[in-house]
XYZ file of C-alpha atoms in Angstrom:
395
model
C 153.259 218.182 90.355
C 151.701 214.825 89.428
C 154.354 212.945 91.439
C 153.690 215.131 94.489
C 149.956 214.506 94.130
C 150.329 210.723 94.154
C 152.987 210.758 96.877
C 150.656 212.721 99.164
C 147.778 210.373 98.312
C 149.873 207.305 99.181
C 150.959 208.798 102.511
C 147.328 209.465 103.436
C 146.321 206.037 102.151
C 148.803 204.054 104.220
C 148.124 206.126 107.345
C 144.412 205.394 107.035
C 145.207 201.768 106.233
C 146.979 201.373 109.590
C 144.004 202.844 111.449
C 141.526 200.522 109.748
C 143.768 197.500 110.392
C 143.223 198.027 114.110
C 139.462 198.535 113.639
C 138.645 195.576 111.350
C 141.051 192.967 112.625
C 138.472 190.931 114.574
C 135.190 192.015 112.955
C 132.639 189.846 111.194
C 130.293 191.329 108.599
C 126.592 191.668 109.391
C 123.730 190.326 107.291
C 123.328 193.829 105.823
C 126.844 193.847 104.380
C 127.718 193.916 100.676
C 130.727 192.823 98.633
C 130.961 194.666 95.324
C 133.260 194.761 92.332
C 134.076 198.332 91.335
C 134.978 199.039 87.711
C 136.363 202.410 86.619
C 136.652 203.732 83.082
C 139.959 204.584 81.382
C 142.009 207.612 82.386
C 144.507 209.873 80.660
C 147.774 208.162 81.615
C 149.058 205.128 79.698
C 148.710 202.830 82.723
C 145.090 204.042 83.144
C 143.994 203.316 79.568
C 142.670 199.852 80.472
C 140.423 201.084 83.273
C 140.573 199.669 86.788
C 138.977 196.985 88.962
C 138.787 196.994 92.771
C 136.709 195.473 95.577
C 134.307 197.313 97.861
C 133.251 196.059 101.296
C 130.290 197.901 102.794
C 128.560 197.240 106.101
C 126.228 199.919 107.547
C 126.063 198.107 110.899
C 129.843 198.187 111.373
C 130.035 201.562 109.608
C 132.507 200.202 107.088
C 132.830 201.350 103.506
C 136.242 200.255 102.269
C 137.965 199.804 98.935
C 140.572 197.079 98.438
C 142.871 198.051 95.597
C 145.435 195.655 94.103
C 146.813 198.350 91.795
C 149.186 200.226 94.101
C 152.906 200.524 93.257
C 155.104 199.357 96.098
C 157.364 202.412 96.403
C 158.734 201.010 99.662
C 160.784 198.562 97.624
C 164.335 200.074 97.638
C 165.026 198.650 94.153
C 161.626 199.533 92.688
C 162.791 200.982 89.355
C 165.506 198.367 88.768
C 163.105 195.538 89.549
C 160.389 197.123 87.404
C 162.753 197.137 84.415
C 163.705 193.514 85.035
C 160.081 192.437 85.172
C 159.842 192.024 88.942
C 157.095 194.640 89.224
C 156.128 194.758 92.871
C 152.610 195.980 93.522
C 150.585 195.773 96.702
C 147.054 195.542 97.997
C 145.931 198.689 99.797
C 142.749 199.389 101.746
C 141.226 202.823 102.274
C 137.825 204.538 102.567
C 135.741 204.131 99.453
C 134.925 207.843 99.217
C 138.594 208.618 98.480
C 138.476 206.404 95.404
C 135.231 207.967 94.220
C 136.600 211.457 94.782
C 139.680 210.666 92.697
C 137.552 209.261 89.846
C 135.318 212.345 90.026
C 138.346 214.614 89.636
C 139.631 212.572 86.691
C 136.137 212.374 85.108
C 136.174 208.575 84.932
C 132.928 206.606 85.079
C 132.511 204.175 87.971
C 130.145 201.199 88.135
C 129.447 198.858 91.028
C 128.350 195.223 90.813
C 126.947 193.918 94.106
C 127.743 190.208 94.351
C 125.071 187.661 95.223
C 126.892 186.023 98.124
C 125.713 184.478 101.367
C 126.700 186.106 104.637
C 129.155 183.281 105.215
C 130.746 183.839 101.784
C 130.911 187.601 102.390
C 132.709 187.051 105.675
C 135.077 184.584 104.032
C 135.725 187.143 101.282
C 136.291 189.894 103.868
C 138.674 187.822 105.968
C 140.615 186.835 102.842
C 141.098 190.519 102.004
C 141.994 191.383 105.594
C 144.665 188.688 105.612
C 146.017 189.831 102.260
C 146.232 193.479 103.261
C 148.593 192.723 106.149
C 152.065 194.188 105.466
C 153.663 190.750 105.198
C 151.084 189.639 102.593
C 150.162 192.804 100.690
C 152.911 192.783 98.045
C 152.836 190.652 94.908
C 154.665 190.501 91.582
C 152.466 192.220 89.049
C 152.020 190.970 85.488
C 149.956 193.263 83.223
C 148.380 190.313 81.401
C 148.194 187.466 83.912
C 148.233 188.912 87.429
C 146.884 192.428 87.854
C 144.158 194.502 89.500
C 141.470 192.801 87.373
C 142.616 189.167 87.604
C 142.983 189.285 91.411
C 139.253 189.958 92.108
C 138.382 187.278 89.523
C 140.575 184.747 91.318
C 139.212 185.640 94.766
C 135.610 185.194 93.597
C 136.518 181.766 92.223
C 138.283 180.841 95.461
C 135.422 181.958 97.716
C 132.559 180.455 95.690
C 134.364 177.290 94.559
C 132.153 174.842 92.676
C 129.127 177.080 93.226
C 130.389 179.524 90.588
C 129.069 178.927 87.084
C 131.410 180.946 84.912
C 129.843 181.804 81.552
C 132.107 182.486 78.597
C 129.480 183.627 76.088
C 130.639 187.211 76.634
C 133.440 186.383 74.175
C 132.066 187.370 70.784
C 135.237 186.990 68.702
C 138.507 185.108 69.028
C 141.135 187.730 69.778
C 144.699 187.552 71.027
C 146.013 189.385 74.076
C 147.707 191.869 71.727
C 144.504 192.521 69.777
C 142.624 193.073 73.038
C 145.341 195.472 74.177
C 145.261 197.405 70.903
C 141.501 197.904 71.314
C 142.202 199.747 74.559
C 145.293 201.734 73.496
C 145.307 203.499 70.146
C 148.049 201.791 68.063
C 149.041 205.197 66.689
C 150.535 206.351 70.003
C 154.119 206.181 71.214
C 153.121 204.137 74.256
C 151.422 201.493 72.111
C 154.344 201.468 69.661
C 156.804 200.837 72.498
C 154.738 198.015 73.983
C 154.193 196.330 70.608
C 157.911 196.444 69.810
C 159.032 195.290 73.261
C 156.728 192.285 73.687
C 156.828 189.004 71.828
C 154.585 186.415 70.237
C 153.058 185.150 73.510
C 150.707 188.114 73.170
C 149.495 186.726 69.824
C 148.058 183.473 71.181
C 144.275 183.499 71.028
C 143.104 184.355 74.527
C 140.892 182.009 76.501
C 137.729 183.515 78.056
C 139.518 183.547 81.420
C 142.495 185.407 79.895
C 140.137 188.108 78.578
C 139.696 189.044 82.214
C 143.002 190.852 82.448
C 140.906 193.785 81.222
C 138.419 195.415 83.649
C 135.717 195.845 80.970
C 135.617 192.091 80.400
C 135.568 191.352 84.146
C 132.496 193.578 84.335
C 130.821 191.792 81.400
C 131.762 188.285 82.571
C 130.341 188.867 86.059
C 127.066 190.085 84.572
C 126.520 186.853 82.632
C 127.857 184.411 85.241
C 125.765 182.474 87.751
C 126.089 181.170 91.290
C 124.425 178.100 92.786
C 122.389 178.866 95.901
C 120.014 176.328 97.452
C 120.693 174.029 94.478
C 119.443 176.681 92.044
C 121.323 178.890 89.620
C 121.038 182.592 90.356
C 122.705 185.647 88.872
C 126.142 186.246 90.354
C 125.455 190.004 90.300
C 122.509 191.098 92.457
C 122.412 194.602 91.008
C 124.566 197.067 89.112
C 124.862 200.679 90.225
C 126.300 203.551 88.205
C 128.144 205.645 90.789
C 129.719 208.148 88.403
C 128.511 208.680 84.861
C 131.045 210.274 82.525
C 131.558 209.744 78.812
C 134.360 207.254 78.278
C 137.614 208.881 77.236
C 138.459 208.002 73.643
C 141.854 206.550 72.866
C 143.238 209.151 70.474
C 146.423 209.361 68.437
C 149.260 211.431 69.869
C 149.593 215.003 68.561
C 152.796 213.989 66.759
C 151.831 210.419 66.018
C 154.426 207.667 65.493
C 152.955 206.831 62.072
C 153.369 210.429 60.878
C 156.879 210.746 62.315
C 158.035 207.391 60.884
C 156.355 208.097 57.537
C 158.094 211.471 57.160
C 161.459 210.017 58.154
C 161.005 207.079 55.769
C 160.044 209.332 52.866
C 163.123 211.421 53.598
C 165.283 208.278 53.675
C 163.808 207.072 50.389
C 164.532 210.480 48.838
C 168.177 210.286 50.030
C 168.426 206.785 48.552
C 166.996 208.027 45.230
C 169.567 210.841 45.163
C 172.354 208.364 46.012
C 171.328 206.096 43.119
C 171.099 209.045 40.739
C 174.477 210.470 41.793
C 176.231 207.092 42.181
C 177.256 207.782 45.783
C 176.387 206.612 49.299
C 175.192 208.872 52.109
C 176.983 207.237 54.987
C 175.164 209.153 57.696
C 171.741 207.728 56.798
C 173.162 204.204 56.932
C 174.664 204.897 60.339
C 171.374 206.300 61.685
C 169.335 203.361 60.394
C 171.713 200.654 61.587
C 172.478 202.272 64.936
C 168.784 202.854 65.710
C 167.602 199.373 64.708
C 170.588 197.846 66.493
C 169.798 199.731 69.704
C 166.184 198.552 69.568
C 167.481 195.056 68.899
C 169.620 195.184 72.041
C 166.550 196.220 74.022
C 164.632 193.234 72.629
C 167.489 190.884 73.539
C 167.670 192.341 77.046
C 163.914 191.987 77.633
C 163.867 188.494 76.087
C 166.816 186.892 77.866
C 167.618 189.014 80.917
C 164.270 189.995 82.432
C 161.277 188.266 83.973
C 158.681 189.849 81.669
C 156.426 186.911 80.787
C 155.505 188.257 77.339
C 158.958 189.475 76.211
C 160.402 186.167 74.821
C 160.015 184.972 71.210
C 159.859 188.497 69.861
C 159.904 188.486 66.061
C 160.631 192.201 65.960
C 164.257 191.036 65.915
C 163.730 190.475 62.178
C 164.031 194.228 61.624
C 165.459 195.447 64.951
C 168.578 193.283 64.724
C 171.049 193.792 67.573
C 174.301 193.302 65.534
C 173.301 196.323 63.442
C 174.695 198.553 66.183
C 178.209 197.239 65.425
C 177.775 197.260 61.640
C 176.687 200.914 61.872
C 180.275 201.968 62.570
C 181.602 199.918 59.639
C 179.216 201.784 57.357
C 180.765 205.094 58.363
C 183.825 204.048 56.369
C 184.030 205.004 52.732
C 184.931 201.390 51.875
C 183.175 199.040 54.365
C 184.401 195.419 54.653
C 183.187 193.096 51.887
C 181.220 190.958 54.370
C 178.815 193.866 54.932
C 177.372 193.137 51.474
C 176.451 189.594 52.533
C 175.180 190.898 55.845
C 172.737 193.165 53.998
C 171.467 190.152 52.066
C 170.677 188.449 55.387
C 168.807 191.551 56.556
C 166.814 191.582 53.323
C 165.891 187.934 53.891
C 164.701 188.779 57.417
C 162.475 191.553 56.047
C 160.953 189.161 53.499
C 159.968 186.842 56.379
C 158.039 189.596 58.203
C 154.880 189.526 55.972
C 154.603 185.753 56.469
C 154.961 186.085 60.247
C 152.338 188.849 60.189
C 149.828 187.189 57.830
C 149.978 183.843 59.651
C 149.483 185.742 62.940
C 152.520 184.172 64.542
C 153.120 187.744 65.694
C 151.259 190.885 64.728
C 153.286 193.982 63.975
C 151.975 197.481 64.557
C 151.061 199.476 61.447
C 153.127 202.628 62.189
C 156.242 200.531 61.472
C 155.218 199.753 57.861
C 156.914 202.831 56.305
C 160.119 201.945 58.181
C 160.031 198.375 56.809
C 159.796 199.786 53.278
C 162.696 202.178 53.864
C 164.856 199.404 55.356
C 164.085 197.083 52.452
C 164.982 199.696 49.837
C 168.126 200.796 51.672
C 169.357 197.218 52.244
C 168.762 196.445 48.553
C 170.726 199.543 47.564
C 173.583 198.731 49.965
C 174.042 195.153 48.806
C 174.166 196.353 45.190
C 176.571 199.190 45.988
C 178.887 197.156 48.232
C 179.018 194.095 45.955
C 182.329 194.774 44.274
């Protein structure tokens, strides 16, 4: 049902877009026009958790009230899903009547705020023509990056391009030095499966302390940064934002844990694994199935990390220290551990895995890469099981 809803919306959107292309192609904005940045609160879906930023162009003389949205999936791409997996995420700029956007936010109960920019008529026309050029079919698509090139960074970059040296960007909205990962985890509850997947899949580039400009991959910070920034007009500094309007006022949706949270699921599994290990020690035996499950699962995750790191274009996938516990060769060793008498080298292999686990706290504490807390019980289980295996297999 959700897919049908968005498919219908996109069909309407692109039909309207064609009509407006014919209407606005040669227009210039009047002195009564406004360029605004529209910020929406977070939604229910994972990709909506960060909120949204778009651009509004309003001109009562020309009877225009349009939204320019850089957050549209390009479903026309015949290899959309393959390219998405590889990191070539093709998005496009779409233009449609502003009321459609407001209606959608109203239905989803997401707050919407508008910041009217303090631009000259010449700058507004330059802004408008830039958007009109970009919305043409041959220019509309771009390769999306969730951290460096998205619906929030595009408006930021256009403002900088249009205003040039007249923009006085203030960075005092940054109150604490946080990394891209820490900023992300403020928006998505770490105790959700979506957050767990992202934190495992992406590497240490996310753990570099973000510059004030890099904070602006998040719509909330774009909103805050615009409010404190200035623009030079007639050799005087003025506020970049003329006024802020609250168009829809809903309570912001809290980022809650999933009903069956990853921490609870991993904790219960780890406690069960520790109990099996205790019974194995007590009974002087080895439960081969638990070894297979652990090694096959961590090996599969390790293969995913290798694939994202070396075979995709995801900018934040390389240098992923999750390989210290999700080690790709484990998937092969898993089948050796199904044997009653595994090869002797498996003992030494387990020592290597133990060494990797010992490194994890140092990587975490030095903030080379932050791990997500739901994985802590699994680290303990792996450490205990590897210790038991190397003792049992050392014969």
